[in-house]
CSV table of C-alpha atoms in Angstrom, one decimal:
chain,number,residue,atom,x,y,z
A,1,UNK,CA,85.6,77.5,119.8
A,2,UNK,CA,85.0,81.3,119.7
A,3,UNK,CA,83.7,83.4,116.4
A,4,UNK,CA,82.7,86.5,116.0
A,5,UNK,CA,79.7,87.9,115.4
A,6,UNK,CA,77.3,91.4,115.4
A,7,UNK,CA,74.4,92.3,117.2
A,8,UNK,CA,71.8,94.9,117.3
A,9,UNK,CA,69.8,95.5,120.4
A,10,UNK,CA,66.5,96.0,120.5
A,11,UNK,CA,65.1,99.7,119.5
A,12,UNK,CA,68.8,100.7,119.0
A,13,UNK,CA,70.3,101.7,115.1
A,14,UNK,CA,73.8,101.1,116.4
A,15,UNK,CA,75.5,97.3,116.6
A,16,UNK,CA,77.8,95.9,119.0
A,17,UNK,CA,80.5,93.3,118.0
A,18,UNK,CA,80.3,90.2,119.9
A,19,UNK,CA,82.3,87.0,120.8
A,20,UNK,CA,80.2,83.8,120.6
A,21,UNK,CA,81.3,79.7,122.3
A,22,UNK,CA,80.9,76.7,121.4
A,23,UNK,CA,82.3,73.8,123.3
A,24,UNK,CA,80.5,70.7,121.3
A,25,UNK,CA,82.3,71.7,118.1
A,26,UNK,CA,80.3,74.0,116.4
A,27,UNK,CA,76.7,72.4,116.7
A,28,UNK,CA,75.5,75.0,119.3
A,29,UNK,CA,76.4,79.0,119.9
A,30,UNK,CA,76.0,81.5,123.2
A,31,UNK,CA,76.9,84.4,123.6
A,32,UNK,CA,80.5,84.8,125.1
A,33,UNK,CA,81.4,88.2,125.9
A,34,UNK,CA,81.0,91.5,124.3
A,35,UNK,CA,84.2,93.2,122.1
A,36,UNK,CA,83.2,96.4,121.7
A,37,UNK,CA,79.8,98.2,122.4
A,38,UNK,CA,79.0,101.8,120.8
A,39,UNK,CA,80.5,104.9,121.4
A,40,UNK,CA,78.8,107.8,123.0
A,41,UNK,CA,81.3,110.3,121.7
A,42,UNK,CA,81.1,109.0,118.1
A,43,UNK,CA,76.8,108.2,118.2
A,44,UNK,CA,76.6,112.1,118.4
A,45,UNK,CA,79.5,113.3,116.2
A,46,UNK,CA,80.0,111.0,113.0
A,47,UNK,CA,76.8,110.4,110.9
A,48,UNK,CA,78.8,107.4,109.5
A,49,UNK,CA,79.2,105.8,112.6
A,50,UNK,CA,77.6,102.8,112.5
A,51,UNK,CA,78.9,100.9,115.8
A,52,UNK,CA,80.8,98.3,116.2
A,53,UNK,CA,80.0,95.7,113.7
A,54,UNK,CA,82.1,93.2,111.2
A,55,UNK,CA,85.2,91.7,112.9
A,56,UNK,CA,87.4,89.1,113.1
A,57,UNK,CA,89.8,88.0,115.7
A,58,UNK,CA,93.4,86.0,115.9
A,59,UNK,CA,95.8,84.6,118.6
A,60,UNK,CA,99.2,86.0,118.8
A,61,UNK,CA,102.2,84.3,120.0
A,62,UNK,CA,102.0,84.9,123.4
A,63,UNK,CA,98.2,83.7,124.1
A,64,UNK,CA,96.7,87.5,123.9
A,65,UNK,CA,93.6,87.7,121.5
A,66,UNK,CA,93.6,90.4,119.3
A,67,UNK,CA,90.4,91.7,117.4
A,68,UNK,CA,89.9,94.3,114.9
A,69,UNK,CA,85.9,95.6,113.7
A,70,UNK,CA,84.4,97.9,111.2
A,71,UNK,CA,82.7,101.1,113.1
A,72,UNK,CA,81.3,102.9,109.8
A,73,UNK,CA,81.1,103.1,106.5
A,74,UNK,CA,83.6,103.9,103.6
A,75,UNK,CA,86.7,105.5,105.0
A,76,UNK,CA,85.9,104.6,108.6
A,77,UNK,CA,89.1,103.4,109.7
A,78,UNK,CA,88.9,99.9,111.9
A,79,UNK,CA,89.4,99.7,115.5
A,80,UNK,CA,91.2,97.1,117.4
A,81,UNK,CA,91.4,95.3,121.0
A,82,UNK,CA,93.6,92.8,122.3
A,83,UNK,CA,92.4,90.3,125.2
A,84,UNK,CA,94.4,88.6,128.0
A,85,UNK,CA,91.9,86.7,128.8
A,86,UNK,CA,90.6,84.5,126.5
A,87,UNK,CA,88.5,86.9,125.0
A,88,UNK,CA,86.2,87.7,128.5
A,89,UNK,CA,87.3,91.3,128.9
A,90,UNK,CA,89.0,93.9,126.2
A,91,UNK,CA,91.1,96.6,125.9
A,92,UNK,CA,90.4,100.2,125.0
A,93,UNK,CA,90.3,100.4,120.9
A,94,UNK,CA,92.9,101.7,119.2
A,95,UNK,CA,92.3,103.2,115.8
A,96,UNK,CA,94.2,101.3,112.7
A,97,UNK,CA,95.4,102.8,109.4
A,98,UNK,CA,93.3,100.1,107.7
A,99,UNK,CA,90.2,101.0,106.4
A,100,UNK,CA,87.1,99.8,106.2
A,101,UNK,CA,84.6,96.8,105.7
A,102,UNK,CA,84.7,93.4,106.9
A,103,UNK,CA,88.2,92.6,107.8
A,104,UNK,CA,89.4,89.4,107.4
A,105,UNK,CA,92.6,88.3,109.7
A,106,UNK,CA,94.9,85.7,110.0
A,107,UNK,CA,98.7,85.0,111.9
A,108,UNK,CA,101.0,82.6,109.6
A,109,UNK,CA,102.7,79.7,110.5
A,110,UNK,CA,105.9,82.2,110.2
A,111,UNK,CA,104.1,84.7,112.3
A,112,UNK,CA,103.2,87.5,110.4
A,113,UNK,CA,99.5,89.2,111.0
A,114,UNK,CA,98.0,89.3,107.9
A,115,UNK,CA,94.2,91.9,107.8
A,116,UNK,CA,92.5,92.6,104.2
A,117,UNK,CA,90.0,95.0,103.8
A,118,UNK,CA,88.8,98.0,102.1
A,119,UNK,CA,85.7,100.2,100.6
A,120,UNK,CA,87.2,102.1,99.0
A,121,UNK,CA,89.5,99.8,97.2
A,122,UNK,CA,90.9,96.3,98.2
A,123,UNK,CA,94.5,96.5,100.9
A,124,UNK,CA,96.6,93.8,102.3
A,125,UNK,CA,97.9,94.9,105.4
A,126,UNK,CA,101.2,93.1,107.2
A,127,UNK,CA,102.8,93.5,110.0
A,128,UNK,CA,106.2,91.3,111.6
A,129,UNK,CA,105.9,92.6,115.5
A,130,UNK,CA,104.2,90.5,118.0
A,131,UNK,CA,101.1,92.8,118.3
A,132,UNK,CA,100.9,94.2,115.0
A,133,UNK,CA,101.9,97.3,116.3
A,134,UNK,CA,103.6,98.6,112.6
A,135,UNK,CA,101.5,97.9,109.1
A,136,UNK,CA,103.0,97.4,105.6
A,137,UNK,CA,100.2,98.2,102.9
A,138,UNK,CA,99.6,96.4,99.4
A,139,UNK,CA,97.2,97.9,96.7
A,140,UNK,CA,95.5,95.0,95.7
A,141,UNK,CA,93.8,96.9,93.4
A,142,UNK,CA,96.5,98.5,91.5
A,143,UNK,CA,98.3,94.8,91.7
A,144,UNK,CA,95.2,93.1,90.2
A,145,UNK,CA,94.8,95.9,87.6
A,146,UNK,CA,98.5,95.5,86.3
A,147,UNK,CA,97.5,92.1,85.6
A,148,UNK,CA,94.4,92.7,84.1
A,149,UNK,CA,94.6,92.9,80.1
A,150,UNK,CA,90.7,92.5,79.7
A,151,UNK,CA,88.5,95.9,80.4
A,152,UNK,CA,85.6,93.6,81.7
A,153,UNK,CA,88.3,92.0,84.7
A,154,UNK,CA,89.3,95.6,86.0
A,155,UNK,CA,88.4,97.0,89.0
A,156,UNK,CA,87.7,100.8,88.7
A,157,UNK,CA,86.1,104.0,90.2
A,158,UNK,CA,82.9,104.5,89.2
A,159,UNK,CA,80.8,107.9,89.5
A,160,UNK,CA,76.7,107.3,90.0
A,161,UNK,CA,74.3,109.8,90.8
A,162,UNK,CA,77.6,112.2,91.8
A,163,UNK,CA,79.2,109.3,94.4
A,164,UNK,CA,82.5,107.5,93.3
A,165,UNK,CA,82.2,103.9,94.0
A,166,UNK,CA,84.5,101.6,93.1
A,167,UNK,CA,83.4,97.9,91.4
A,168,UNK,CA,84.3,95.7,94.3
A,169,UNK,CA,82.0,95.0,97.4
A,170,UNK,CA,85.1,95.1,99.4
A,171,UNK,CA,84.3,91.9,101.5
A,172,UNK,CA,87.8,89.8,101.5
A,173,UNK,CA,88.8,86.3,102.9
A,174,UNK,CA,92.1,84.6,103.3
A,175,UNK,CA,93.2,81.7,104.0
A,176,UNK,CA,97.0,79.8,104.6
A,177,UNK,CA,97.4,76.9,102.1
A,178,UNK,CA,101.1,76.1,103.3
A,179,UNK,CA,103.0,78.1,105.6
A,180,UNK,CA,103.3,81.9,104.6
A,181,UNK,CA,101.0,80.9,101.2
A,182,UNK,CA,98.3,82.5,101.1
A,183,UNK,CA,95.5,82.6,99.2
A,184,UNK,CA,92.9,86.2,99.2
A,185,UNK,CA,89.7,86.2,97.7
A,186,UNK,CA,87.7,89.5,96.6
A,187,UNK,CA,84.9,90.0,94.1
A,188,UNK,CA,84.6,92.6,90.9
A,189,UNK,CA,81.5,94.2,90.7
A,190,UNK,CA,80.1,95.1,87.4
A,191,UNK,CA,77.3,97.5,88.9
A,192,UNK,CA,79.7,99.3,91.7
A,193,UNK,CA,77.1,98.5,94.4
A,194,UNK,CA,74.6,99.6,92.6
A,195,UNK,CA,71.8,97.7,91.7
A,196,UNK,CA,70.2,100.5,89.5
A,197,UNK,CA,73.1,100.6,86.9
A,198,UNK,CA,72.7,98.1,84.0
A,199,UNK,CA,76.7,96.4,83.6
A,200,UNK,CA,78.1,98.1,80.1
A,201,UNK,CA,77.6,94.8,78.2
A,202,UNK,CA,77.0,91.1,78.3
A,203,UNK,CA,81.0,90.9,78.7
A,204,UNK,CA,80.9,93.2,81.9
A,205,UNK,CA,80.4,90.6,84.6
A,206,UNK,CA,80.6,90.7,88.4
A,207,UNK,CA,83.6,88.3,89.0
A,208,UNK,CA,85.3,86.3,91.8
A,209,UNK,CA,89.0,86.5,92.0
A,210,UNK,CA,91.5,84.0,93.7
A,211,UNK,CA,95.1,85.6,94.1
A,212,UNK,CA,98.1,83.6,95.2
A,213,UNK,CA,100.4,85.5,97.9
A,214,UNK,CA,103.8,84.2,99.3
A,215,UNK,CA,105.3,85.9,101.7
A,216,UNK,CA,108.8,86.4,102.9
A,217,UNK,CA,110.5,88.8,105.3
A,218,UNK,CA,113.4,91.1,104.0
């Protein structure tokens, strides 16, 4: 079994994403190999960057591992490696249009790559080529607003202390129920990350949402 994971070094602010084993079914982790470590060129230039940290990681058809990790904060855009063998050494990173926290991944039983993230905002990201090479985006927020009759279930921008955040942690999952069913999990945050701001009322609640996805190629 391999799972991702993040570590910080000792004495060092950045992270490195990491690949952890284990081969008695999960009752005991080591350390595996490293995906990504930080880089230089980014430690000195982006005061976002935050090294290589959340990730998550899928098999494609053919075997090759592919990875993708957070590097920053909001609007970092995700990086992502592939792996030909089994996950020991990586690729150079390439830079996604996906943005931003904690991606979740996942290839269907029909073979589509399926990656939700965001921060700002919720995105389903798709792709139909073997490597994920070309990315159709869905705004789950607009989608999940449409639907959303009652104030108290919307996700919106919110503006504290000058900053626009938007009431959602960002932090996804999704799973396949049935092949190409999904189902994609995300949160509504009635204090938009913000643990000064009082909700608006006892109605404004921070919520867990379920959404059912099916998808089909055209």
């Amino acid at each position: 079994l391999l799972a991702t994971a993040t570590e910080t070094r000792k004495g060092s602010k950045f992270a490195d994403a990491v690949l952890a084993c284990s081969d008695d079914g999960g009752a005991i982790w080591r350390y595996y190999a490293t995906l990504a470590g930080p880089d230089p060129r980014l430690m000195a230039d982006d005061k976002s960057y935050e090294g290589p940290s959340e990730s998550a990681i899928v098999r494609l058809a053919d075997g090759e591992l592919m990875a993708v990790y957070r590097v920053g904060g909001r609007d970092s855009n995700l990086r992502r490696i592939y792996s030909r063998d089994l996950g020991r050494t990586w690729s150079e990173p390439d830079r996604l249009p996906a943005w931003s926290v904690r991606p979740a991944l996942l290839r269907t039983a029909g073979g589509m790559i399926v990656l939700s993230t965001g921060r700002p905002g919720i995105y389903l990201w798709i792709s139909s080529d073997l490597r994920a090479q070309r990315w159709q985006k869905v705004d789950i927020v607009a989608y999940h607003n449409h639907w959303a009759a009652d104030p108290t279930y919307r996700i919106a921008p919110v503006t504290i202390n000058g900053s626009v955040k938007w009431q959602t942690t960002a932090y996804t999952a999704i799973v396949e129920t049935s092949p190409n069913h999904l189902l994609l999990i995300y949160d509504r945050d009635a204090v938009a990350r913000s643990p000064e701001q009082p909700p608006s009322s006892l109605q404004d609640l921070t919520r867990v949402f379920v959404l059912p996805i099916e998808l089909k190629r055209t």
